[in-house]
Each structure stands twice: as structure tokens, then as C-alpha cells.
PDB file of C-alpha atoms and ligand atoms in Angstrom:
ATOM      1  CA  MET X 147      -0.014   0.033  -0.001  1.00 96.00           C
ATOM      2  CA  GLU X 148       1.069   3.535  -0.610  1.00 97.00           C
ATOM      3  CA  ILE X 149      -0.037   5.903   2.195  1.00 98.00           C
ATOM      4  CA  ILE X 150      -0.209   9.614   1.396  1.00 98.00           C
ATOM      5  CA  ILE X 151      -0.749  12.009   4.294  1.00 98.00           C
ATOM      6  CA  GLN X 152      -1.772  15.559   3.522  1.00 97.00           C
ATOM      7  CA  PRO X 153      -2.421  18.453   5.921  1.00 97.00           C
ATOM      8  CA  ASP X 154      -6.170  18.529   5.228  1.00 98.00           C
ATOM      9  CA  SER X 155      -9.011  16.866   3.236  1.00 98.00           C
ATOM     10  CA  LEU X 156      -8.859  19.473   0.468  1.00 98.00           C
ATOM     11  CA  GLN X 157      -5.226  18.921  -0.331  1.00 98.00           C
ATOM     12  CA  ALA X 158      -5.667  15.156   0.021  1.00 98.00           C
ATOM     13  CA  SER X 159      -8.565  15.287  -2.436  1.00 98.00           C
ATOM     14  CA  GLN X 160      -6.491  17.328  -4.874  1.00 98.00           C
ATOM     15  CA  VAL X 161      -3.865  14.577  -4.879  1.00 97.00           C
ATOM     16  CA  ALA X 162      -6.670  11.986  -5.451  1.00 98.00           C
ATOM     17  CA  ALA X 163      -8.134  14.058  -8.292  1.00 98.00           C
ATOM     18  CA  ARG X 164      -4.742  14.284  -9.957  1.00 97.00           C
ATOM     19  CA  ILE X 165      -4.423  10.487  -9.816  1.00 98.00           C
ATOM     20  CA  VAL X 166      -7.850  10.053 -11.443  1.00 98.00           C
ATOM     21  CA  ALA X 167      -7.260  12.794 -14.021  1.00 98.00           C
ATOM     22  CA  ARG X 168      -3.893  11.330 -15.040  1.00 97.00           C
ATOM     23  CA  LEU X 169      -5.418   7.930 -15.545  1.00 98.00           C
ATOM     24  CA  VAL X 170      -8.163   9.404 -17.756  1.00 98.00           C
ATOM     25  CA  GLU X 171      -5.585  11.420 -19.751  1.00 97.00           C
ATOM     26  CA  ASP X 172      -3.572   8.194 -20.343  1.00 97.00           C
ATOM     27  CA  LYS X 173      -6.654   6.101 -21.014  1.00 98.00           C
ATOM     28  CA  PRO X 174      -9.694   8.142 -22.092  1.00 98.00           C
ATOM     29  CA  ARG X 175     -11.868   5.012 -22.142  1.00 98.00           C
ATOM     30  CA  ALA X 176     -11.018   4.311 -18.503  1.00 98.00           C
ATOM     31  CA  VAL X 177     -13.486   2.446 -16.257  1.00 98.00           C
ATOM     32  CA  LEU X 178     -13.962   4.408 -13.024  1.00 98.00           C
ATOM     33  CA  GLY X 179     -15.426   2.975  -9.851  1.00 98.00           C
ATOM     34  CA  PHE X 180     -17.127   5.587  -7.731  1.00 98.00           C
ATOM     35  CA  ALA X 181     -18.147   5.724  -4.034  1.00 98.00           C
ATOM     36  CA  THR X 182     -20.664   7.886  -2.175  1.00 98.00           C
ATOM     37  CA  GLY X 183     -20.779   9.318   1.341  1.00 96.00           C
ATOM     38  CA  SER X 184     -19.209  12.508   2.672  1.00 97.00           C
ATOM     39  CA  THR X 185     -15.596  11.478   2.035  1.00 98.00           C
ATOM     40  CA  PRO X 186     -15.422  11.733  -1.811  1.00 98.00           C
ATOM     41  CA  LEU X 187     -17.256  15.072  -1.995  1.00 98.00           C
ATOM     42  CA  PRO X 188     -14.146  17.254  -2.193  1.00 98.00           C
ATOM     43  CA  LEU X 189     -12.661  14.819  -4.746  1.00 98.00           C
ATOM     44  CA  TYR X 190     -15.810  15.248  -6.892  1.00 98.00           C
ATOM     45  CA  ARG X 191     -15.699  18.991  -6.526  1.00 98.00           C
ATOM     46  CA  GLU X 192     -12.071  18.968  -7.714  1.00 98.00           C
ATOM     47  CA  LEU X 193     -12.890  16.744 -10.726  1.00 98.00           C
ATOM     48  CA  VAL X 194     -15.743  19.152 -11.627  1.00 98.00           C
ATOM     49  CA  ARG X 195     -13.335  22.095 -11.374  1.00 98.00           C
ATOM     50  CA  MET X 196     -10.747  20.295 -13.523  1.00 98.00           C
ATOM     51  CA  HIS X 197     -13.462  19.532 -16.123  1.00 98.00           C
ATOM     52  CA  ARG X 198     -14.501  23.212 -16.185  1.00 98.00           C
ATOM     53  CA  GLU X 199     -11.110  24.853 -15.981  1.00 97.00           C
ATOM     54  CA  SER X 200      -8.434  22.453 -17.232  1.00 94.00           C
ATOM     55  CA  GLY X 201     -10.288  20.456 -19.884  1.00 94.00           C
ATOM     56  CA  LEU X 202     -10.618  17.132 -17.982  1.00 98.00           C
ATOM     57  CA  ASP X 203     -12.576  15.096 -20.540  1.00 98.00           C
ATOM     58  CA  LEU X 204     -14.621  12.160 -19.201  1.00 98.00           C
ATOM     59  CA  SER X 205     -16.669  11.693 -22.372  1.00 98.00           C
ATOM     60  CA  ALA X 206     -15.314   8.229 -23.171  1.00 98.00           C
ATOM     61  CA  ALA X 207     -15.143   6.943 -19.562  1.00 98.00           C
ATOM     62  CA  THR X 208     -17.451   4.307 -18.117  1.00 98.00           C
ATOM     63  CA  THR X 209     -18.430   4.299 -14.423  1.00 98.00           C
ATOM     64  CA  PHE X 210     -19.621   1.768 -11.836  1.00 98.00           C
ATOM     65  CA  ASN X 211     -20.809   2.767  -8.450  1.00 98.00           C
ATOM     66  CA  LEU X 212     -20.163   0.556  -5.442  1.00 98.00           C
ATOM     67  CA  ASP X 213     -23.620   0.362  -3.901  1.00 98.00           C
ATOM     68  CA  GLU X 214     -27.241   1.452  -3.616  1.00 98.00           C
ATOM     69  CA  TYR X 215     -30.040   1.027  -1.076  1.00 97.00           C
ATOM     70  CA  VAL X 216     -32.609  -1.739  -1.741  1.00 98.00           C
ATOM     71  CA  GLY X 217     -36.167  -0.514  -2.106  1.00 96.00           C
ATOM     72  CA  ILE X 218     -35.221   3.087  -2.820  1.00 94.00           C
ATOM     73  CA  SER X 219     -36.017   4.619  -6.168  1.00 95.00           C
ATOM     74  CA  PRO X 220     -33.261   6.425  -8.073  1.00 96.00           C
ATOM     75  CA  ALA X 221     -35.279   9.635  -7.654  1.00 96.00           C
ATOM     76  CA  HIS X 222     -35.300   9.424  -3.883  1.00 96.00           C
ATOM     77  CA  PRO X 223     -33.273  12.392  -2.604  1.00 96.00           C
ATOM     78  CA  SER X 224     -31.037  10.135  -0.455  1.00 96.00           C
ATOM     79  CA  SER X 225     -30.469   7.458  -3.131  1.00 97.00           C
ATOM     80  CA  TYR X 226     -26.946   7.077  -4.338  1.00 97.00           C
ATOM     81  CA  HIS X 227     -28.221   7.813  -7.877  1.00 98.00           C
ATOM     82  CA  SER X 228     -29.385  11.227  -6.658  1.00 98.00           C
ATOM     83  CA  TYR X 229     -26.032  11.767  -4.791  1.00 98.00           C
ATOM     84  CA  MET X 230     -23.952  10.994  -7.903  1.00 98.00           C
ATOM     85  CA  TRP X 231     -25.987  13.255 -10.212  1.00 98.00           C
ATOM     86  CA  ALA X 232     -26.015  16.070  -7.667  1.00 98.00           C
ATOM     87  CA  HIS X 233     -22.309  16.027  -6.940  1.00 98.00           C
ATOM     88  CA  LEU X 234     -20.673  14.773 -10.134  1.00 98.00           C
ATOM     89  CA  PHE X 235     -22.591  13.471 -13.081  1.00 98.00           C
ATOM     90  CA  SER X 236     -24.629  16.658 -13.759  1.00 98.00           C
ATOM     91  CA  HIS X 237     -21.390  18.746 -13.870  1.00 98.00           C
ATOM     92  CA  VAL X 238     -19.090  16.674 -16.075  1.00 98.00           C
ATOM     93  CA  ASN X 239     -19.376  15.038 -19.511  1.00 97.00           C
ATOM     94  CA  ILE X 240     -19.679  11.383 -18.695  1.00 98.00           C
ATOM     95  CA  ALA X 241     -22.073   9.761 -21.238  1.00 97.00           C
ATOM     96  CA  LYS X 242     -25.327   8.819 -19.542  1.00 97.00           C
ATOM     97  CA  GLY X 243     -25.346   5.397 -21.141  1.00 97.00           C
ATOM     98  CA  ARG X 244     -22.042   4.515 -19.633  1.00 98.00           C
ATOM     99  CA  ILE X 245     -23.042   5.293 -16.012  1.00 98.00           C
ATOM    100  CA  ASN X 246     -23.802   2.252 -13.929  1.00 98.00           C
ATOM    101  CA  ILE X 247     -25.242   2.329 -10.390  1.00 98.00           C
ATOM    102  CA  PRO X 248     -26.902  -0.655  -8.818  1.00 98.00           C
ATOM    103  CA  ASP X 249     -30.717  -0.660  -9.210  1.00 97.00           C
ATOM    104  CA  GLY X 250     -32.229  -0.750  -5.727  1.00 96.00           C
ATOM    105  CA  LEU X 251     -35.651  -1.514  -7.216  1.00 97.00           C
ATOM    106  CA  THR X 252     -34.644  -4.648  -9.161  1.00 97.00           C
ATOM    107  CA  ARG X 253     -37.096  -7.527  -8.644  1.00 95.00           C
ATOM    108  CA  ASP X 254     -34.566 -10.331  -8.911  1.00 98.00           C
ATOM    109  CA  ILE X 255     -31.581  -9.240  -6.783  1.00 98.00           C
ATOM    110  CA  PRO X 256     -29.312 -12.303  -7.311  1.00 98.00           C
ATOM    111  CA  ALA X 257     -29.783 -12.198 -11.071  1.00 98.00           C
ATOM    112  CA  TYR X 258     -29.220  -8.460 -11.131  1.00 98.00           C
ATOM    113  CA  CYS X 259     -26.042  -8.739  -9.089  1.00 98.00           C
ATOM    114  CA  ARG X 260     -24.709 -11.318 -11.511  1.00 98.00           C
ATOM    115  CA  GLN X 261     -25.474  -8.922 -14.411  1.00 98.00           C
ATOM    116  CA  TYR X 262     -23.684  -6.080 -12.585  1.00 98.00           C
ATOM    117  CA  GLU X 263     -20.597  -8.216 -12.261  1.00 98.00           C
ATOM    118  CA  GLN X 264     -20.839  -9.226 -15.968  1.00 98.00           C
ATOM    119  CA  ALA X 265     -21.204  -5.566 -16.980  1.00 98.00           C
ATOM    120  CA  ILE X 266     -18.023  -4.656 -15.118  1.00 98.00           C
ATOM    121  CA  HIS X 267     -16.262  -7.551 -16.835  1.00 98.00           C
ATOM    122  CA  SER X 268     -17.612  -6.623 -20.294  1.00 98.00           C
ATOM    123  CA  ALA X 269     -16.412  -3.040 -19.827  1.00 98.00           C
ATOM    124  CA  GLY X 270     -12.899  -4.398 -19.403  1.00 98.00           C
ATOM    125  CA  GLY X 271     -12.757  -4.291 -15.546  1.00 98.00           C
ATOM    126  CA  ILE X 272     -12.427  -1.260 -13.259  1.00 98.00           C
ATOM    127  CA  ASP X 273      -9.240   0.736 -13.731  1.00 98.00           C
ATOM    128  CA  ILE X 274      -9.538   2.728 -10.502  1.00 98.00           C
ATOM    129  CA  GLN X 275     -11.946   2.213  -7.642  1.00 99.00           C
ATOM    130  CA  ILE X 276     -12.551   5.155  -5.309  1.00 98.00           C
ATOM    131  CA  LEU X 277     -13.259   3.989  -1.722  1.00 98.00           C
ATOM    132  CA  GLY X 278     -14.197   5.501   1.629  1.00 98.00           C
ATOM    133  CA  ILE X 279     -14.019   3.519   4.831  1.00 98.00           C
ATOM    134  CA  GLY X 280     -16.626   3.232   7.599  1.00 97.00           C
ATOM    135  CA  THR X 281     -15.724   3.645  11.230  1.00 97.00           C
ATOM    136  CA  ASN X 282     -16.311  -0.106  11.452  1.00 96.00           C
ATOM    137  CA  GLY X 283     -13.792  -0.758   8.666  1.00 98.00           C
ATOM    138  CA  HIS X 284     -16.291  -1.422   5.852  1.00 97.00           C
ATOM    139  CA  ILE X 285     -15.519  -0.570   2.242  1.00 98.00           C
ATOM    140  CA  GLY X 286     -18.508  -0.368  -0.078  1.00 98.00           C
ATOM    141  CA  PHE X 287     -21.179  -1.785   2.209  1.00 97.00           C
ATOM    142  CA  ASN X 288     -19.146  -4.870   2.976  1.00 98.00           C
ATOM    143  CA  GLU X 289     -19.786  -4.902   6.680  1.00 97.00           C
ATOM    144  CA  PRO X 290     -17.513  -6.758   9.163  1.00 98.00           C
ATOM    145  CA  THR X 291     -17.449 -10.530   8.517  1.00 98.00           C
ATOM    146  CA  SER X 292     -18.097 -10.094   4.805  1.00 98.00           C
ATOM    147  CA  SER X 293     -16.248 -12.763   2.799  1.00 98.00           C
ATOM    148  CA  LEU X 294     -12.924 -11.389   1.593  1.00 98.00           C
ATOM    149  CA  SER X 295     -13.788 -12.892  -1.812  1.00 98.00           C
ATOM    150  CA  SER X 296     -17.418 -11.755  -1.984  1.00 98.00           C
ATOM    151  CA  ARG X 297     -19.003 -10.534  -5.184  1.00 98.00           C
ATOM    152  CA  THR X 298     -21.799  -8.050  -5.855  1.00 98.00           C
ATOM    153  CA  ARG X 299     -24.731  -9.092  -3.663  1.00 98.00           C
ATOM    154  CA  ILE X 300     -27.347  -7.977  -1.094  1.00 98.00           C
ATOM    155  CA  LYS X 301     -26.082  -7.116   2.372  1.00 98.00           C
ATOM    156  CA  THR X 302     -27.815  -6.185   5.594  1.00 97.00           C
ATOM    157  CA  LEU X 303     -26.592  -2.910   7.111  1.00 95.00           C
ATOM    158  CA  THR X 304     -25.260  -2.773  10.648  1.00 93.00           C
ATOM    159  CA  GLU X 305     -26.962  -0.464  13.097  1.00 93.00           C
ATOM    160  CA  GLU X 306     -23.863   1.770  13.001  1.00 90.00           C
ATOM    161  CA  SER X 307     -24.150   2.152   9.191  1.00 91.00           C
ATOM    162  CA  ARG X 308     -27.823   2.917   9.445  1.00 94.00           C
ATOM    163  CA  ARG X 309     -27.241   5.546  12.114  1.00 93.00           C
ATOM    164  CA  HIS X 310     -24.526   7.132   9.866  1.00 90.00           C
ATOM    165  CA  THR X 311     -26.984   7.828   7.072  1.00 91.00           C
ATOM    166  CA  ALA X 312     -30.037   8.475   9.288  1.00 93.00           C
ATOM    167  CA  ALA X 313     -30.256  12.170   8.460  1.00 92.00           C
ATOM    168  CA  GLY X 314     -31.198  11.477   4.807  1.00 92.00           C
ATOM    169  CA  PHE X 315     -34.078   9.239   5.787  1.00 95.00           C
ATOM    170  CA  GLY X 316     -35.726  11.180   8.667  1.00 93.00           C
ATOM    171  CA  GLY X 317     -33.986   9.138  11.388  1.00 92.00           C
ATOM    172  CA  PRO X 318     -32.489   5.643  11.741  1.00 90.00           C
ATOM    173  CA  GLU X 319     -35.903   3.957  11.514  1.00 91.00           C
ATOM    174  CA  GLY X 320     -36.260   5.237   7.950  1.00 93.00           C
ATOM    175  CA  VAL X 321     -32.958   3.943   6.661  1.00 94.00           C
ATOM    176  CA  PRO X 322     -33.308   0.909   4.377  1.00 96.00           C
ATOM    177  CA  THR X 323     -32.113  -2.285   6.030  1.00 96.00           C
ATOM    178  CA  HIS X 324     -30.530  -3.672   2.880  1.00 97.00           C
ATOM    179  CA  VAL X 325     -28.197  -2.633   0.134  1.00 97.00           C
ATOM    180  CA  ILE X 326     -26.734  -3.997  -3.076  1.00 98.00           C
ATOM    181  CA  THR X 327     -22.965  -3.668  -2.879  1.00 98.00           C
ATOM    182  CA  MET X 328     -19.978  -4.731  -4.928  1.00 98.00           C
ATOM    183  CA  GLY X 329     -18.136  -7.466  -2.950  1.00 98.00           C
ATOM    184  CA  LEU X 330     -14.651  -7.406  -1.580  1.00 98.00           C
ATOM    185  CA  GLY X 331     -13.594  -9.730  -4.418  1.00 98.00           C
ATOM    186  CA  THR X 332     -15.136  -7.326  -6.933  1.00 98.00           C
ATOM    187  CA  ILE X 333     -13.223  -4.382  -5.452  1.00 98.00           C
ATOM    188  CA  MET X 334      -9.975  -6.449  -5.390  1.00 98.00           C
ATOM    189  CA  ASP X 335     -10.317  -7.123  -9.076  1.00 98.00           C
ATOM    190  CA  SER X 336      -9.907  -3.337  -9.774  1.00 98.00           C
ATOM    191  CA  ARG X 337      -6.538  -2.435 -11.256  1.00 98.00           C
ATOM    192  CA  MET X 338      -6.036   0.273  -8.640  1.00 98.00           C
ATOM    193  CA  CYS X 339      -7.830   1.163  -5.430  1.00 98.00           C
ATOM    194  CA  LEU X 340      -7.838   4.734  -4.079  1.00 98.00           C
ATOM    195  CA  LEU X 341      -9.088   4.864  -0.480  1.00 98.00           C
ATOM    196  CA  LEU X 342      -9.764   8.201   1.079  1.00 98.00           C
ATOM    197  CA  ALA X 343     -10.367   8.896   4.782  1.00 98.00           C
ATOM    198  CA  PHE X 344     -10.579  12.165   6.624  1.00 98.00           C
ATOM    199  CA  GLY X 345     -11.088  13.198  10.230  1.00 98.00           C
ATOM    200  CA  LYS X 346     -10.219  11.837  13.709  1.00 98.00           C
ATOM    201  CA  LYS X 347     -13.248   9.511  13.747  1.00 97.00           C
ATOM    202  CA  LYS X 348     -11.689   7.467  10.906  1.00 98.00           C
ATOM    203  CA  ALA X 349      -8.238   7.139  12.519  1.00 98.00           C
ATOM    204  CA  ARG X 350      -8.899   3.814  14.220  1.00 98.00           C
ATOM    205  CA  ALA X 351     -10.455   2.199  11.160  1.00 98.00           C
ATOM    206  CA  VAL X 352      -7.602   3.430   8.993  1.00 98.00           C
ATOM    207  CA  ALA X 353      -4.931   2.092  11.417  1.00 98.00           C
ATOM    208  CA  ARG X 354      -6.686  -1.350  11.605  1.00 98.00           C
ATOM    209  CA  ALA X 355      -7.093  -1.555   7.823  1.00 98.00           C
ATOM    210  CA  VAL X 356      -3.540  -0.438   6.950  1.00 98.00           C
ATOM    211  CA  GLU X 357      -1.431  -1.822   9.796  1.00 98.00           C
ATOM    212  CA  GLY X 358      -3.595  -4.468  11.453  1.00 98.00           C
ATOM    213  CA  PRO X 359      -4.131  -8.084  10.538  1.00 98.00           C
ATOM    214  CA  VAL X 360      -6.005  -8.936   7.341  1.00 98.00           C
ATOM    215  CA  THR X 361      -9.334  -9.967   8.705  1.00 98.00           C
ATOM    216  CA  ALA X 362     -13.037 -10.052   7.667  1.00 98.00           C
ATOM    217  CA  MET X 363     -13.667  -8.138  10.902  1.00 98.00           C
ATOM    218  CA  VAL X 364     -12.049  -5.115   9.174  1.00 98.00           C
ATOM    219  CA  PRO X 365     -13.059  -5.471   5.522  1.00 98.00           C
ATOM    220  CA  GLY X 366     -10.810  -2.678   4.405  1.00 98.00           C
ATOM    221  CA  SER X 367      -7.792  -4.679   5.549  1.00 98.00           C
ATOM    222  CA  VAL X 368      -8.233  -6.901   2.481  1.00 98.00           C
ATOM    223  CA  LEU X 369      -6.604  -4.090   0.502  1.00 98.00           C
ATOM    224  CA  GLN X 370      -3.299  -5.116   2.013  1.00 98.00           C
ATOM    225  CA  MET X 371      -3.505  -7.990  -0.499  1.00 98.00           C
ATOM    226  CA  HIS X 372      -4.138  -5.634  -3.422  1.00 98.00           C
ATOM    227  CA  PRO X 373      -1.135  -4.983  -5.729  1.00 98.00           C
ATOM    228  CA  ARG X 374      -1.934  -1.286  -6.155  1.00 98.00           C
ATOM    229  CA  THR X 375      -3.788   0.531  -3.424  1.00 98.00           C
ATOM    230  CA  VAL X 376      -3.149   4.198  -2.631  1.00 98.00           C
ATOM    231  CA  VAL X 377      -4.531   5.461   0.711  1.00 98.00           C
ATOM    232  CA  VAL X 378      -4.898   9.255   0.862  1.00 98.00           C
ATOM    233  CA  LEU X 379      -5.488  10.710   4.341  1.00 98.00           C
ATOM    234  CA  ASP X 380      -5.627  13.985   6.176  1.00 98.00           C
ATOM    235  CA  ARG X 381      -3.476  14.307   9.317  1.00 98.00           C
ATOM    236  CA  GLU X 382      -6.350  13.439  11.669  1.00 98.00           C
ATOM    237  CA  ALA X 383      -7.233  10.200   9.875  1.00 98.00           C
ATOM    238  CA  ALA X 384      -3.559   9.283   9.897  1.00 98.00           C
ATOM    239  CA  SER X 385      -3.149  10.036  13.592  1.00 98.00           C
ATOM    240  CA  GLU X 386      -3.236   6.407  14.830  1.00 98.00           C
ATOM    241  CA  LEU X 387      -0.790   5.048  12.234  1.00 98.00           C
ATOM    242  CA  GLU X 388       2.383   3.673  13.810  1.00 98.00           C
ATOM    243  CA  MET X 389       4.461   4.230  10.693  1.00 98.00           C
ATOM    244  CA  ALA X 390       3.054   7.711   9.765  1.00 98.00           C
ATOM    245  CA  GLY X 391       6.549   9.264   9.850  1.00 97.00           C
ATOM    246  CA  TYR X 392       7.804   6.683   7.341  1.00 98.00           C
ATOM    247  CA  TYR X 393       4.888   7.164   4.974  1.00 98.00           C
ATOM    248  CA  THR X 394       5.499  10.933   4.905  1.00 96.00           C
ATOM    249  CA  TRP X 395       9.216  10.428   4.353  1.00 96.00           C
ATOM    250  CA  VAL X 396       8.519   8.052   1.428  1.00 96.00           C
ATOM    251  CA  TYR X 397       6.093  10.590  -0.160  1.00 95.00           C
ATOM    252  CA  ASP X 398       8.577  13.428   0.214  1.00 94.00           C
ATOM    253  CA  HIS X 399      11.351  11.341  -1.416  1.00 95.00           C
ATOM    254  CA  LYS X 400       9.433   9.988  -4.389  1.00 93.00           C
ATOM    255  CA  PRO X 401      11.425  10.116  -7.597  1.00 92.00           C
ATOM    256  CA  ASP X 402      10.052  12.844  -9.914  1.00 89.00           C
ATOM    257  CA  TRP X 403       8.587  10.282 -12.367  1.00 89.00           C
ATOM    258  CA  GLN X 404       6.524   8.734  -9.521  1.00 88.00           C
ATOM    259  CA  ARG X 405       4.942  12.023  -8.290  1.00 89.00           C
ATOM    260  CA  TYR X 406       1.226  12.725  -8.644  1.00 87.00           C
TER     261      TYR X 406
HETATM  262  P1  PGA P 519     -18.425   8.625   4.854  1.00 52.14           P
HETATM  263  O1  PGA P 519     -18.801   7.097   4.754  1.00 52.14           O
HETATM  264  O2  PGA P 519     -17.645   8.996   3.658  1.00 52.14           O
HETATM  265  O3  PGA P 519     -19.843   9.302   4.865  1.00 52.14           O
HETATM  266  O4  PGA P 519     -17.719   8.858   6.129  1.00 52.14           O
HETATM  267  C1  PGA P 519     -17.772   6.199   4.411  1.00 52.14           C
HETATM  268  C2  PGA P 519     -18.320   4.821   4.443  1.00 52.14           C
HETATM  269  O5  PGA P 519     -19.163   4.495   5.346  1.00 52.14           O
HETATM  270  O6  PGA P 519     -17.899   3.991   3.669  1.00 52.14           O
END
């Protein structure tokens, strides 16, 4: 894993945006895996800015989102469809027909999940998967004890995850109990993973995922087995890392050709 520690979430997100933009410049038909939640918001703002001001062209890209609530229509204001259109898709030039977000209203969830996996495969696989991490260590909605080789499927949210998104559903009671999420095996098939985490409340999950044992109790720890994962943190999210000083030193001494 490569761990990049920046002074704040804005600077961290600018590094992440440069990584995404460089990939798209090198490979205009890139397949981008997107995440939702509060964490990627500054990254999406930066991608929108780059599109408007520096010509970032996403017209040939294909996208796949990690997850969606079951039983929620795309038009629901707290659906992940709504989130993606509000924060990114309405402001850049990704072709509508190449945007893929799990359908929370599908009638046959297992068949739909198999099709979603097939669609990722047919698109050539995900080149870069953006990830946040939950305070319980989840990535996507792969809650603790998820199989480390799981594929896209239905999952039951933990109480903690439902509390986290309660505001958008008028309180925890209103939050859907189930989601469709890419599995840990699906995420691990991406050519590159880009995990972002900001704030003190993520520090423990980050330390467990990056420096702890690989365990289904901390689903993000599976990324230790991924050949190309970059973790971009602000100082607070990095505050419980034992090797933080080393990661900073490594970043500061990167050869020019390796810089983002
Ligand atoms: P957050 O959620 O970005 O809203 O903190 C991350 C997650 O739960 O995966």
C-alpha cells in the first residue's frame, strides 16, 4: 500500500483528483469505480473544477458505483443515484449510457447482481476504484465478517451504518435495512484502489485496515492484498498510524517520475 498523508482533506482530495485525471488522460476510455458518502465530496468538486477549468474530458469513460439502497427509487433524494448526479454526473461530460449504479428496485436481486458483475467484466474491468471507509472498517457496504472474496450481492446494514446515514431518511428507523454492494472480491479485481479517509473519527479504522491483521472483521484490511492501493489521508485520519513518519518520508522522497 502507498499511504499519502496531507495536511487537510482538500489537499488530500486534490492529490486523489490528480491520480484520477492522469489515468483518464492516459486512457480516455477508463473504467472508473465511484463511491458515495461525505468522504469523496471534495474529490468530486475537484474533478468538476478540472473539467470546467483544465479540460478534463470524461466523455469516453465508463463508471460503476459501489452500492445502492434496496427498495429506494433512483429519484429518492437520499439514493446514491441522486447523490452521484447532484455531486458529479450533472457537472461533467460522462455519457449517461455509460453510467452504472446498482438498481435498488430490481425484482430479482441475485440475477441483477450477476449482471452487474458481468457488466463490469464486459467493460474491461475497473481501472480505478474510489473508496471511503466506515468507522467499522467497511468498504462499499461490505460490513464486518463479509467474505474477503465476496462478489456483488445484497447485504444487511449494521446499526452503525444505518445511524450514519439516518439524516437522509428522517432518522435511523427510515434507513433501508438492505443494500446491493460490490463485494470485496469485486473491489480487489480493480486495477487500482484509491481509498480516502478524513477526520479523527476514521483514525482507528484506517490504522486497523492499513497496519492491522487482514481480517473479515475489518473489511478494508483486504486491500493489503491488493497490488496497487493508494490510501490518501488527512493528518487526523492518519493520527493512529504507527508508521506515519515513514509514509510521509516516502512521499517526500518519491522520484520525480513517480509524483502525482
Ligand atoms: P463517509 O462514509 O464517507 O460518509 O464517512 C464512508 C463509508 O461509510 O464507507
